[in-house]
Amino acid sequence: MPLPRTRETALRRRLANLRGPDVPAKALDARALAALAANPGCNRRAILDGAGVNKAALASALGSPSAFGQSQFALTRGNAFEARVKGDGGAELLRLVHEKLDPGAEPPSHAQVPELSAIGPEGRAARTSLALREATAAGTWTLLDHPMLALDVAGSPAFLEPDAVVVHPDGSWTVVEIKSFPMLDGSADPAKVGAAARQAAVYVIALEQVAARLAQEAPAPRVRHRVLLVCPKDFSNLPAGSAVDVRKQRAVTARQLTRLTRIQDIAESLPEGTCFAPDRPAAELTAAVESVPATYAPECLSTCELAFHCRDRSRTAGAVTALGRSVRAELGGLTTVADVLAAARGEAGDPEDPAVAALRRAAELRAEALGQGVTAGCR
Ligand code: SF4
């Protein structure tokens, strides 16, 4: 639910102070949002993303630089491919949408491409909303090139920019994701397609919020849950399209987003003067980052720029989360490796606890196999 105007202004000021004076906010994109939703228990990531902190710069300042980011070559190649796909008024892109998602509709002989520029993300989001309403009412093929969508994330607005949204003649809306990884013989790397589907699901959720707002004036437009993925065909520069069903990713992400702690609550729990500006001394930055609880898991290594820092801290603390979520779940209330070893040796833990009982049994079996006593075996 949106905050009242005065509280929203106060929250923005607080987030700007956390980011640091004169540090520009890093926009939260769908990739980051999908990763945030994948680890909803991590308040550290939630507040850093909510405040627009550049986590890659922060990780470098902490002495644990991330291994993230695309090369300049890959970015240039991706931009050139996207420009080609959208060239000629989006004719090829609309042809692919018609062929893969809506073959029963009239073919898109020509399409509307409304102007979406405006001042600031709020202005662009309002302009996008207006263009969607007009295109839906007109009932013509319309291509929205880099629209801006506002999404409420943990009580704070995030602005997202999909590659494109297409309005069909029946008034329904389709998200288009353009990627530079190849589609070989009609299929692409499943891991990359999965990541693209999770991103597209975030855009679908944001579009559904726009549709719900428009529904106050007219019947709610339908947001399609099959998106169009466009990739280079067989290492060429020609576009190939594939319809991807994102219902599952949409449901999971929507549920996880509702589980995020409100950014305002996290911000208010931090000590006065906390600041994540990368030009602060490393010790001060470390203290600021450590003041926010984190839930590290090995999956962070592929989704979060702070992963090396959080992994080091997690290992130093002997936290079992560093061993993975499934191990963590099996261990119940035992949260550190020291607790686990003490429970296995019979020095601590409730013997009625199934996790403790299983650990002791495992320790006995191990000692038996090695011909040792249990205490000696669990070091
Ligand atoms: S790396 Fe750290 S901040 Fe990022 S999601 Fe994992 S625990 Fe949270």
PDB file of C-alpha atoms and ligand atoms in Angstrom, residues 35 39 42-45 48 55 294-297 300-301 303-308 310-311, ligand 1:
ATOM      1  CA  ALA A  35      17.061 -11.653  -7.112  1.00  0.00           C
ATOM      2  CA  ASN A  39      15.990 -14.087  -0.899  1.00  0.00           C
ATOM      3  CA  CYS A  42      17.683 -10.607   3.568  1.00  0.00           C
ATOM      4  CA  ASN A  43      17.087  -7.168   5.075  1.00  0.00           C
ATOM      5  CA  ARG A  44      20.574  -6.082   4.009  1.00  0.00           C
ATOM      6  CA  ARG A  45      19.860  -6.469   0.334  1.00  0.00           C
ATOM      7  CA  LEU A  48      20.576  -1.371  -0.045  1.00  0.00           C
ATOM      8  CA  LYS A  55      26.243  -2.607  -4.412  1.00  0.00           C
ATOM      9  CA  ALA A 294      21.637 -10.669   6.269  1.00  0.00           C
ATOM     10  CA  THR A 295      20.704 -14.216   5.341  1.00  0.00           C
ATOM     11  CA  TYR A 296      23.599 -15.467   3.261  1.00  0.00           C
ATOM     12  CA  ALA A 297      23.152 -18.581   1.124  1.00  0.00           C
ATOM     13  CA  CYS A 300      23.877 -15.248  -3.383  1.00  0.00           C
ATOM     14  CA  LEU A 301      27.077 -15.885  -5.361  1.00  0.00           C
ATOM     15  CA  THR A 303      22.659 -13.025  -7.708  1.00  0.00           C
ATOM     16  CA  CYS A 304      24.166 -10.394  -5.394  1.00  0.00           C
ATOM     17  CA  GLU A 305      27.209  -8.141  -5.666  1.00  0.00           C
ATOM     18  CA  LEU A 306      27.879  -8.371  -1.911  1.00  0.00           C
ATOM     19  CA  ALA A 307      28.136 -12.147  -1.953  1.00  0.00           C
ATOM     20  CA  PHE A 308      31.900 -12.408  -1.283  1.00  0.00           C
ATOM     21  CA  CYS A 310      28.613 -11.811   3.163  1.00  0.00           C
ATOM     22  CA  ARG A 311      30.161 -15.234   2.591  1.00  0.00           C
TER      23      ARG A 311
HETATM   24  S1  SF4 B   1      24.979 -11.480  -0.645  1.00  0.00           S
HETATM   25 FE1  SF4 B   1      24.530 -10.620   1.352  1.00  0.00          FE
HETATM   26  S2  SF4 B   1      23.291  -8.802   0.957  1.00  0.00           S
HETATM   27 FE2  SF4 B   1      23.294 -10.028  -0.912  1.00  0.00          FE
HETATM   28  S3  SF4 B   1      21.423 -11.265  -0.744  1.00  0.00           S
HETATM   29 FE3  SF4 B   1      23.122 -12.509   0.053  1.00  0.00          FE
HETATM   30  S4  SF4 B   1      23.150 -12.119   2.245  1.00  0.00           S
HETATM   31 FE4  SF4 B   1      21.884 -10.525   1.306  1.00  0.00          FE
END
